[in-house]
């Protein structure tokens, strides 16, 4: 597994000593400068750091420190708020958060609860922050679609409202509503969110499933695709979709400049799974080919993302596509052993993260929590040690969205 996934990852529990040392040095400069300004008679001339060097130092700091340092002076505030500085800081950022979205009956609003990444391995329950969903013009049932470069995408799967939100800097953007097709029966919608490096912009894709009557008055399944580019005021229709008979299941996973969904194709007596991707650069669909391997169960595939690689679970096997789009680069990382869990039915649906010590955060679904309610599904997370085939259940009752901290604003 070490060959398939680069272990030079800092998403595991890490010491903030480096950041604190840098911050202390900066605060010392600020403190001395402040004393010099208040007592100019006894002040000694201080060396002046070039702004470029200050930028090099600041870009290593976590977002919460940078937000505080904006008040040091106008030049620092201008630097930290600059879009180019935000992109440079993003390339160096290592701080990640676990985000959970839930509805508060008391506040009548959605609440985003954020935990430090390392809290997966602790029983500490009071190390978290909570934010209310930013004010918007619509009430709805919001879900986390995904994240990209520190921006969360939240969507209402019933009415079609979308909000982009960077909780690290408390900035959000409500996208314009899109028009759903007028039809007698809607069969749902799914979303995807990602970044197009060519246009240096973010895009949201929605796939609408609905039915219309044909000439024989039979229901015919149709798929309509719309795309929104951040900064515009409209949704653009994608006219062609060449995968007739497919059902796209979401949300999509942004990997390799494309959004990837699991797709089901009705083959008569059974369904077969495919991977369909939408390239954000040329705004076109293609199929991502599966490995030619007898162990691949095409009736049961689940997608995810691991350190910028497309990942899937087939049965209990975890596969990763080391080079996006290259069918030959599919590599099986490991097989998850049978989990001893007091339920009648469960299944792994996603690999959330692989840590440096080869422990794996997995999402699994338990559909037997309440036998009296058919179709009751409970998502949960578990840490699997691939070296000794052991499981440790996390303290979280739902699965998180892992999001990197950044200064990137969704208000472009």
Short mmCIF file of C-alpha atoms in Angstrom, two decimals:
data_model
loop_
_atom_site.label_atom_id
_atom_site.label_comp_id
_atom_site.label_asym_id
_atom_site.label_seq_id
_atom_site.Cartn_x
_atom_site.Cartn_y
_atom_site.Cartn_z
CA UNK A 1 0.00 0.00 0.00
CA UNK A 2 2.87 2.34 0.56
CA UNK A 3 3.63 2.22 -3.16
CA UNK A 4 0.10 3.08 -4.17
CA UNK A 5 -0.37 5.99 -1.84
CA UNK A 6 2.19 8.66 -1.08
CA UNK A 7 2.79 8.61 2.65
CA UNK A 8 4.16 12.11 2.76
CA UNK A 9 0.82 13.25 4.16
CA UNK A 10 0.24 15.41 7.15
CA UNK A 11 -3.42 14.63 7.69
CA UNK A 12 -2.65 12.52 10.73
CA UNK A 13 -2.38 13.91 14.23
CA UNK A 14 0.46 16.39 14.15
CA UNK A 15 2.22 18.75 16.52
CA UNK A 16 1.63 22.49 15.97
CA UNK A 17 5.11 23.31 17.33
CA UNK A 18 6.35 24.70 13.99
CA UNK A 19 3.38 27.00 13.53
CA UNK A 20 3.54 28.19 17.14
CA UNK A 21 7.26 28.97 16.86
CA UNK A 22 6.66 31.01 13.71
CA UNK A 23 3.75 32.81 15.32
CA UNK A 24 5.74 33.61 18.46
CA UNK A 25 8.55 35.08 16.36
CA UNK A 26 6.07 37.23 14.43
CA UNK A 27 4.31 38.37 17.57
CA UNK A 28 7.67 39.29 19.07
CA UNK A 29 8.34 41.58 16.10
CA UNK A 30 4.85 43.04 16.43
CA UNK A 31 5.28 43.57 20.19
CA UNK A 32 8.66 45.27 19.84
CA UNK A 33 7.33 47.45 17.06
CA UNK A 34 4.35 48.43 19.20
CA UNK A 35 6.64 49.37 22.11
CA UNK A 36 8.78 51.44 19.78
CA UNK A 37 5.76 53.37 18.59
CA UNK A 38 4.60 54.11 22.13
CA UNK A 39 8.06 55.11 23.39
CA UNK A 40 9.85 56.62 20.37
CA UNK A 41 12.50 58.39 22.47
CA UNK A 42 14.04 55.18 23.82
CA UNK A 43 13.24 53.08 20.82
CA UNK A 44 16.04 51.43 18.90
CA UNK A 45 15.84 51.25 15.13
CA UNK A 46 14.43 47.88 14.07
CA UNK A 47 15.34 45.91 10.99
CA UNK A 48 12.60 45.92 8.38
CA UNK A 49 11.68 42.64 6.72
CA UNK A 50 10.81 42.81 3.03
CA UNK A 51 7.12 42.17 2.36
CA UNK A 52 8.05 39.19 0.17
CA UNK A 53 9.82 37.57 3.12
CA UNK A 54 6.90 38.32 5.42
CA UNK A 55 4.61 36.63 2.90
CA UNK A 56 6.87 33.55 2.85
CA UNK A 57 6.61 33.32 6.62
CA UNK A 58 2.92 34.00 6.92
CA UNK A 59 1.85 31.46 4.30
CA UNK A 60 2.92 28.65 6.65
CA UNK A 61 0.50 29.67 9.40
CA UNK A 62 -2.97 28.21 10.03
CA UNK A 63 -5.96 30.24 8.92
CA UNK A 64 -7.13 31.17 12.41
CA UNK A 65 -3.78 32.86 13.15
CA UNK A 66 -3.77 34.68 9.83
CA UNK A 67 -7.23 36.10 10.48
CA UNK A 68 -5.94 37.54 13.74
CA UNK A 69 -2.80 38.94 12.12
CA UNK A 70 -4.79 40.99 9.62
CA UNK A 71 -5.14 43.67 12.29
CA UNK A 72 -1.35 44.13 12.68
CA UNK A 73 -1.19 46.74 9.92
CA UNK A 74 -2.75 47.67 6.60
CA UNK A 75 -0.04 46.00 4.53
CA UNK A 76 -0.49 42.68 6.37
CA UNK A 77 -4.26 42.89 6.00
CA UNK A 78 -3.91 43.59 2.28
CA UNK A 79 -1.46 40.69 1.91
CA UNK A 80 -3.57 38.12 3.77
CA UNK A 81 -6.71 39.15 1.84
CA UNK A 82 -4.93 38.90 -1.53
CA UNK A 83 -6.15 36.08 -3.81
CA UNK A 84 -2.62 35.10 -4.89
CA UNK A 85 -1.52 34.80 -1.27
CA UNK A 86 -4.58 32.62 -0.58
CA UNK A 87 -3.56 30.25 -3.40
CA UNK A 88 0.01 30.03 -2.13
CA UNK A 89 -1.21 29.38 1.40
CA UNK A 90 -3.49 26.64 0.07
CA UNK A 91 -0.55 24.82 -1.53
CA UNK A 92 1.21 24.71 1.85
CA UNK A 93 -1.83 24.14 4.06
CA UNK A 94 -1.85 20.97 6.15
CA UNK A 95 -4.63 21.69 8.64
CA UNK A 96 -7.74 19.60 8.07
CA UNK A 97 -11.08 19.55 9.80
CA UNK A 98 -13.87 16.99 10.13
CA UNK A 99 -17.18 18.65 9.27
CA UNK A 100 -20.63 17.35 10.21
CA UNK A 101 -23.88 18.98 9.10
CA UNK A 102 -27.01 18.57 11.25
CA UNK A 103 -30.30 20.32 11.81
CA UNK A 104 -30.96 22.10 15.11
CA UNK A 105 -34.61 22.04 16.17
CA UNK A 106 -33.84 24.66 18.81
CA UNK A 107 -32.26 27.12 16.37
CA UNK A 108 -34.40 26.07 13.38
CA UNK A 109 -31.28 26.08 11.27
CA UNK A 110 -28.51 23.80 10.08
CA UNK A 111 -25.38 23.58 12.21
CA UNK A 112 -21.89 22.77 10.97
CA UNK A 113 -19.84 21.07 13.69
CA UNK A 114 -16.09 21.00 13.04
CA UNK A 115 -13.59 18.77 14.86
CA UNK A 116 -9.79 18.66 14.59
CA UNK A 117 -8.65 15.91 12.28
CA UNK A 118 -6.78 14.02 15.01
CA UNK A 119 -9.97 13.73 17.11
CA UNK A 120 -10.74 10.54 15.20
CA UNK A 121 -8.25 8.84 17.54
CA UNK A 122 -9.37 10.48 20.81
CA UNK A 123 -12.38 10.39 23.07
CA UNK A 124 -12.31 14.14 23.61
CA UNK A 125 -15.77 15.53 22.90
CA UNK A 126 -15.39 19.22 23.74
CA UNK A 127 -12.75 20.12 21.14
CA UNK A 128 -15.02 21.42 18.40
CA UNK A 129 -16.55 24.55 16.92
CA UNK A 130 -20.08 25.10 15.69
CA UNK A 131 -21.38 27.49 13.06
CA UNK A 132 -24.89 28.15 11.85
CA UNK A 133 -25.59 27.87 8.15
CA UNK A 134 -25.16 31.36 6.68
CA UNK A 135 -28.41 33.29 6.18
CA UNK A 136 -29.99 32.55 2.82
CA UNK A 137 -33.25 33.08 1.02
CA UNK A 138 -34.44 29.48 1.14
CA UNK A 139 -35.41 26.89 3.69
CA UNK A 140 -34.66 23.34 2.67
CA UNK A 141 -33.10 19.99 3.46
CA UNK A 142 -29.41 20.67 2.97
CA UNK A 143 -26.70 18.04 2.59
CA UNK A 144 -22.94 18.20 2.21
CA UNK A 145 -22.11 17.55 -1.45
CA UNK A 146 -18.34 17.72 -0.93
CA UNK A 147 -15.44 20.10 -0.53
CA UNK A 148 -12.70 21.55 -2.70
CA UNK A 149 -9.79 23.77 -1.60
CA UNK A 150 -11.46 24.62 1.70
CA UNK A 151 -14.88 25.43 0.23
CA UNK A 152 -17.87 23.30 1.21
CA UNK A 153 -20.72 22.74 -1.21
CA UNK A 154 -24.14 22.33 0.40
CA UNK A 155 -27.26 21.57 -1.61
CA UNK A 156 -30.97 21.02 -1.17
CA UNK A 157 -31.80 17.80 -3.00
CA UNK A 158 -35.50 18.66 -3.21
CA UNK A 159 -35.69 22.25 -4.41
CA UNK A 160 -32.25 22.67 -5.95
CA UNK A 161 -30.68 25.43 -3.85
CA UNK A 162 -26.88 25.46 -3.56
CA UNK A 163 -24.59 27.28 -1.10
CA UNK A 164 -20.79 27.48 -1.26
CA UNK A 165 -19.25 28.11 2.15
CA UNK A 166 -15.72 28.44 3.51
CA UNK A 167 -16.24 28.03 7.27
CA UNK A 168 -12.59 28.87 8.01
CA UNK A 169 -13.05 32.48 6.89
CA UNK A 170 -16.83 32.66 7.48
CA UNK A 171 -17.65 33.55 3.88
CA UNK A 172 -20.44 32.05 1.80
CA UNK A 173 -22.09 32.39 -1.58
CA UNK A 174 -25.67 31.46 -2.45
CA UNK A 175 -25.87 30.36 -6.08
CA UNK A 176 -28.75 31.46 -8.31
CA UNK A 177 -31.58 28.92 -8.48
CA UNK A 178 -31.88 26.71 -11.53
CA UNK A 179 -35.09 25.77 -13.27
CA UNK A 180 -36.18 22.15 -13.03
CA UNK A 181 -37.83 20.58 -16.08
CA UNK A 182 -41.61 20.65 -16.06
CA UNK A 183 -42.64 17.03 -15.93
CA UNK A 184 -45.13 14.83 -14.16
CA UNK A 185 -42.54 12.88 -12.23
CA UNK A 186 -39.09 13.78 -10.91
CA UNK A 187 -36.75 11.02 -9.85
CA UNK A 188 -34.22 13.09 -7.93
CA UNK A 189 -31.00 14.96 -8.56
CA UNK A 190 -27.33 14.60 -7.76
CA UNK A 191 -24.53 17.14 -7.53
CA UNK A 192 -20.82 17.53 -8.03
CA UNK A 193 -18.42 20.33 -7.10
CA UNK A 194 -14.87 20.96 -8.26
CA UNK A 195 -12.17 23.31 -9.54
CA UNK A 196 -11.21 23.99 -13.14
CA UNK A 197 -7.52 25.00 -13.22
CA UNK A 198 -7.77 26.19 -16.84
CA UNK A 199 -10.27 28.92 -16.04
CA UNK A 200 -9.09 29.18 -12.42
CA UNK A 201 -12.66 28.88 -11.23
CA UNK A 202 -15.07 26.62 -9.39
CA UNK A 203 -18.00 24.81 -10.96
CA UNK A 204 -21.09 23.06 -9.63
CA UNK A 205 -22.79 20.36 -11.70
CA UNK A 206 -26.31 19.08 -11.13
CA UNK A 207 -27.74 15.99 -12.83
CA UNK A 208 -31.53 15.84 -12.92
CA UNK A 209 -33.41 12.56 -13.33
CA UNK A 210 -37.01 12.70 -14.49
CA UNK A 211 -39.59 10.87 -16.60
CA UNK A 212 -41.66 11.91 -19.59
CA UNK A 213 -44.36 10.17 -21.59
CA UNK A 214 -43.41 8.72 -24.95
CA UNK A 215 -45.75 8.38 -27.91
CA UNK A 216 -47.15 5.17 -26.38
CA UNK A 217 -47.85 6.95 -23.10
CA UNK A 218 -45.10 5.02 -21.33
CA UNK A 219 -42.70 6.59 -18.86
CA UNK A 220 -39.24 7.23 -20.35
CA UNK A 221 -36.25 8.05 -18.17
CA UNK A 222 -34.47 11.33 -19.05
CA UNK A 223 -31.33 12.96 -17.69
CA UNK A 224 -30.67 16.69 -17.83
CA UNK A 225 -27.32 18.23 -16.85
CA UNK A 226 -26.72 21.81 -15.74
CA UNK A 227 -23.48 23.53 -14.78
CA UNK A 228 -22.80 26.75 -12.91
CA UNK A 229 -19.48 28.60 -13.02
CA UNK A 230 -18.77 30.66 -9.93
CA UNK A 231 -19.03 34.36 -10.67
CA UNK A 232 -21.78 34.00 -13.26
CA UNK A 233 -25.50 34.46 -12.68
CA UNK A 234 -26.88 31.48 -14.60
CA UNK A 235 -26.83 27.72 -15.05
CA UNK A 236 -25.81 26.38 -18.45
CA UNK A 237 -27.47 23.31 -19.95
CA UNK A 238 -25.25 20.50 -21.23
CA UNK A 239 -27.10 19.22 -24.26
CA UNK A 240 -25.58 15.81 -24.79
CA UNK A 241 -25.56 12.85 -22.43
CA UNK A 242 -24.54 9.62 -24.16
CA UNK A 243 -25.26 7.13 -21.38
CA UNK A 244 -28.86 6.14 -21.98
CA UNK A 245 -30.37 3.83 -19.40
CA UNK A 246 -27.96 4.92 -16.66
CA UNK A 247 -28.86 6.15 -13.22
CA UNK A 248 -26.28 8.53 -11.77
CA UNK A 249 -25.81 8.26 -8.02
CA UNK A 250 -24.14 10.98 -6.01
CA UNK A 251 -22.65 13.03 -4.74
CA UNK A 252 -19.77 13.16 -7.18
CA UNK A 253 -16.09 12.97 -6.24
CA UNK A 254 -13.71 15.58 -7.65
CA UNK A 255 -10.49 13.93 -8.85
CA UNK A 256 -8.14 14.67 -11.74
CA UNK A 257 -9.98 17.77 -12.93
CA UNK A 258 -13.23 15.82 -13.24
CA UNK A 259 -16.24 14.95 -11.11
CA UNK A 260 -16.85 11.21 -10.82
CA UNK A 261 -20.08 9.41 -10.03
CA UNK A 262 -21.13 5.83 -9.58
CA UNK A 263 -23.61 4.93 -12.28
CA UNK A 264 -26.02 2.03 -12.55
CA UNK A 265 -27.10 0.58 -15.87
CA UNK A 266 -30.17 -1.61 -16.04
CA UNK A 267 -29.24 -4.79 -17.87
CA UNK A 268 -32.55 -6.56 -17.43
CA UNK A 269 -32.43 -8.90 -14.45
CA UNK A 270 -29.57 -7.10 -12.73
CA UNK A 271 -27.77 -3.78 -12.49
CA UNK A 272 -24.18 -3.18 -13.44
CA UNK A 273 -22.03 -0.40 -11.96
CA UNK A 274 -19.93 2.01 -13.99
CA UNK A 275 -17.90 5.11 -13.25
CA UNK A 276 -18.94 8.19 -15.20
CA UNK A 277 -16.88 11.38 -15.03
CA UNK A 278 -17.53 14.95 -16.10
CA UNK A 279 -14.43 16.86 -17.24
CA UNK A 280 -14.65 20.43 -15.94
CA UNK A 281 -12.28 21.76 -18.60
CA UNK A 282 -14.14 20.70 -21.74
CA UNK A 283 -17.46 20.06 -19.95
CA UNK A 284 -17.98 16.59 -21.36
CA UNK A 285 -18.73 13.11 -20.02
CA UNK A 286 -16.72 9.95 -20.34
CA UNK A 287 -16.60 6.53 -18.76
CA UNK A 288 -13.73 5.59 -16.44
CA UNK A 289 -12.84 2.01 -17.20
CA UNK A 290 -12.62 -0.54 -14.40
CA UNK A 291 -9.67 -2.92 -14.03
CA UNK A 292 -9.80 -6.24 -15.88
CA UNK A 293 -9.88 -8.40 -12.80
CA UNK A 294 -12.07 -11.34 -11.88
CA UNK A 295 -12.42 -10.01 -8.31
CA UNK A 296 -14.24 -6.87 -9.46
CA UNK A 297 -17.94 -7.14 -8.64
CA UNK A 298 -19.62 -4.73 -11.05
CA UNK A 299 -22.94 -5.13 -9.27
CA UNK A 300 -21.60 -3.46 -6.13
CA UNK A 301 -19.09 -0.59 -6.41
CA UNK A 302 -18.67 2.43 -4.16
CA UNK A 303 -16.49 5.45 -4.98
CA UNK A 304 -14.29 7.69 -2.88
CA UNK A 305 -11.10 9.72 -3.03
CA UNK A 306 -7.74 9.09 -1.38
CA UNK A 307 -5.06 11.80 -1.49
CA UNK A 308 -6.04 13.07 -4.93
CA UNK A 309 -6.60 9.57 -6.31
CA UNK A 310 -9.89 7.99 -7.36
CA UNK A 311 -10.73 5.11 -5.05
CA UNK A 312 -13.40 2.42 -5.04
CA UNK A 313 -14.62 -0.43 -2.88
CA UNK A 314 -15.65 -3.60 -4.66
CA UNK A 315 -17.05 -6.01 -2.12
CA UNK A 316 -14.41 -5.87 0.63
CA UNK A 317 -11.55 -4.91 -1.69
CA UNK A 318 -10.18 -1.37 -1.78
CA UNK A 319 -8.79 -0.19 -5.12
CA UNK A 320 -7.06 3.06 -6.08
CA UNK A 321 -6.41 4.60 -9.51
CA UNK A 322 -2.83 5.84 -9.15
CA UNK A 323 -2.91 7.72 -12.48
CA UNK A 324 -6.28 9.25 -13.18
CA UNK A 325 -7.84 8.02 -16.41
CA UNK A 326 -5.31 5.21 -16.88
CA UNK A 327 -7.13 1.91 -16.62
CA UNK A 328 -3.86 0.01 -16.11
CA UNK A 329 -3.03 2.04 -12.99
CA UNK A 330 -5.82 0.51 -10.90
CA UNK A 331 -4.16 -1.13 -7.88
CA UNK A 332 -5.74 -3.14 -5.10
CA UNK A 333 -4.57 -1.71 -1.77
CA UNK A 334 -5.97 -4.30 0.61
CA UNK A 335 -8.98 -6.42 1.50
CA UNK A 336 -11.00 -5.44 4.54
CA UNK A 337 -11.54 -8.43 6.80
CA UNK A 338 -14.99 -9.32 8.08
CA UNK A 339 -15.99 -6.86 10.77
CA UNK A 340 -17.41 -8.24 14.00
CA UNK A 341 -20.34 -5.93 14.50
CA UNK A 342 -23.62 -6.65 16.32
CA UNK A 343 -25.89 -6.04 13.38
CA UNK A 344 -27.50 -8.25 10.81
CA UNK A 345 -26.37 -6.35 7.77
CA UNK A 346 -23.66 -3.86 7.01
CA UNK A 347 -21.50 -2.85 4.10
CA UNK A 348 -18.52 -0.60 3.52
CA UNK A 349 -19.39 2.28 1.24
CA UNK A 350 -16.37 4.60 1.20
CA UNK A 351 -12.74 4.95 2.22
CA UNK A 352 -12.51 8.37 3.85
CA UNK A 353 -8.80 8.56 4.65
CA UNK A 354 -5.61 6.50 4.99
CA UNK A 355 -3.26 7.61 7.74
CA UNK A 356 0.54 7.38 7.83
CA UNK A 357 0.47 4.26 10.02
CA UNK A 358 -1.74 2.41 7.51
CA UNK A 359 -4.90 2.87 9.55
CA UNK A 360 -7.93 3.55 7.40
CA UNK A 361 -11.06 5.56 8.13
CA UNK A 362 -13.99 3.76 6.53
CA UNK A 363 -17.65 4.58 6.14
CA UNK A 364 -20.08 1.75 6.58
CA UNK A 365 -23.83 1.51 6.47
CA UNK A 366 -25.99 -0.45 8.89
CA UNK A 367 -29.45 -1.13 7.51
CA UNK A 368 -30.72 -3.16 10.45
CA UNK A 369 -30.82 -0.57 13.24
CA UNK A 370 -34.61 -0.64 13.25
CA UNK A 371 -36.11 -3.78 11.76
CA UNK A 372 -39.59 -2.29 12.04
CA UNK A 373 -38.77 0.42 9.51
CA UNK A 374 -37.85 -0.99 6.13
CA UNK A 375 -34.99 0.81 4.46
CA UNK A 376 -33.67 2.46 7.63
CA UNK A 377 -29.99 3.14 7.02
CA UNK A 378 -27.48 4.49 9.50
CA UNK A 379 -24.11 5.70 8.26
CA UNK A 380 -21.19 5.32 10.63
CA UNK A 381 -17.41 5.43 10.59
CA UNK A 382 -14.76 3.04 11.81
CA UNK A 383 -10.95 3.02 11.89
CA UNK A 384 -9.54 -0.13 10.34
CA UNK A 385 -5.96 -1.27 10.93
CA UNK A 386 -4.94 -3.02 7.73
CA UNK A 387 -1.86 -4.53 9.37
CA UNK A 388 -3.60 -6.58 12.04
CA UNK A 389 -7.21 -6.58 10.74
CA UNK A 390 -8.70 -4.80 13.75
CA UNK A 391 -11.47 -2.20 13.99
CA UNK A 392 -11.99 0.74 16.31
CA UNK A 393 -15.35 2.46 16.20
CA UNK A 394 -15.23 6.23 16.28
CA UNK A 395 -17.20 8.47 18.64
CA UNK A 396 -19.03 10.04 15.70
CA UNK A 397 -22.52 8.88 14.86
CA UNK A 398 -22.25 9.94 11.24
CA UNK A 399 -19.51 10.15 8.64
CA UNK A 400 -17.59 13.40 8.18
CA UNK A 401 -16.55 15.54 5.25
CA UNK A 402 -12.81 16.14 5.45
CA UNK A 403 -11.96 19.67 4.40
CA UNK A 404 -8.64 21.49 4.31
CA UNK A 405 -8.43 24.93 5.88
CA UNK A 406 -7.89 27.72 3.39
CA UNK A 407 -8.29 31.42 2.70
CA UNK A 408 -10.05 30.78 -0.62
CA UNK A 409 -13.23 32.82 -0.87
CA UNK A 410 -16.37 31.48 -2.58
CA UNK A 411 -17.50 35.05 -3.26
CA UNK A 412 -15.58 35.44 -6.51
#
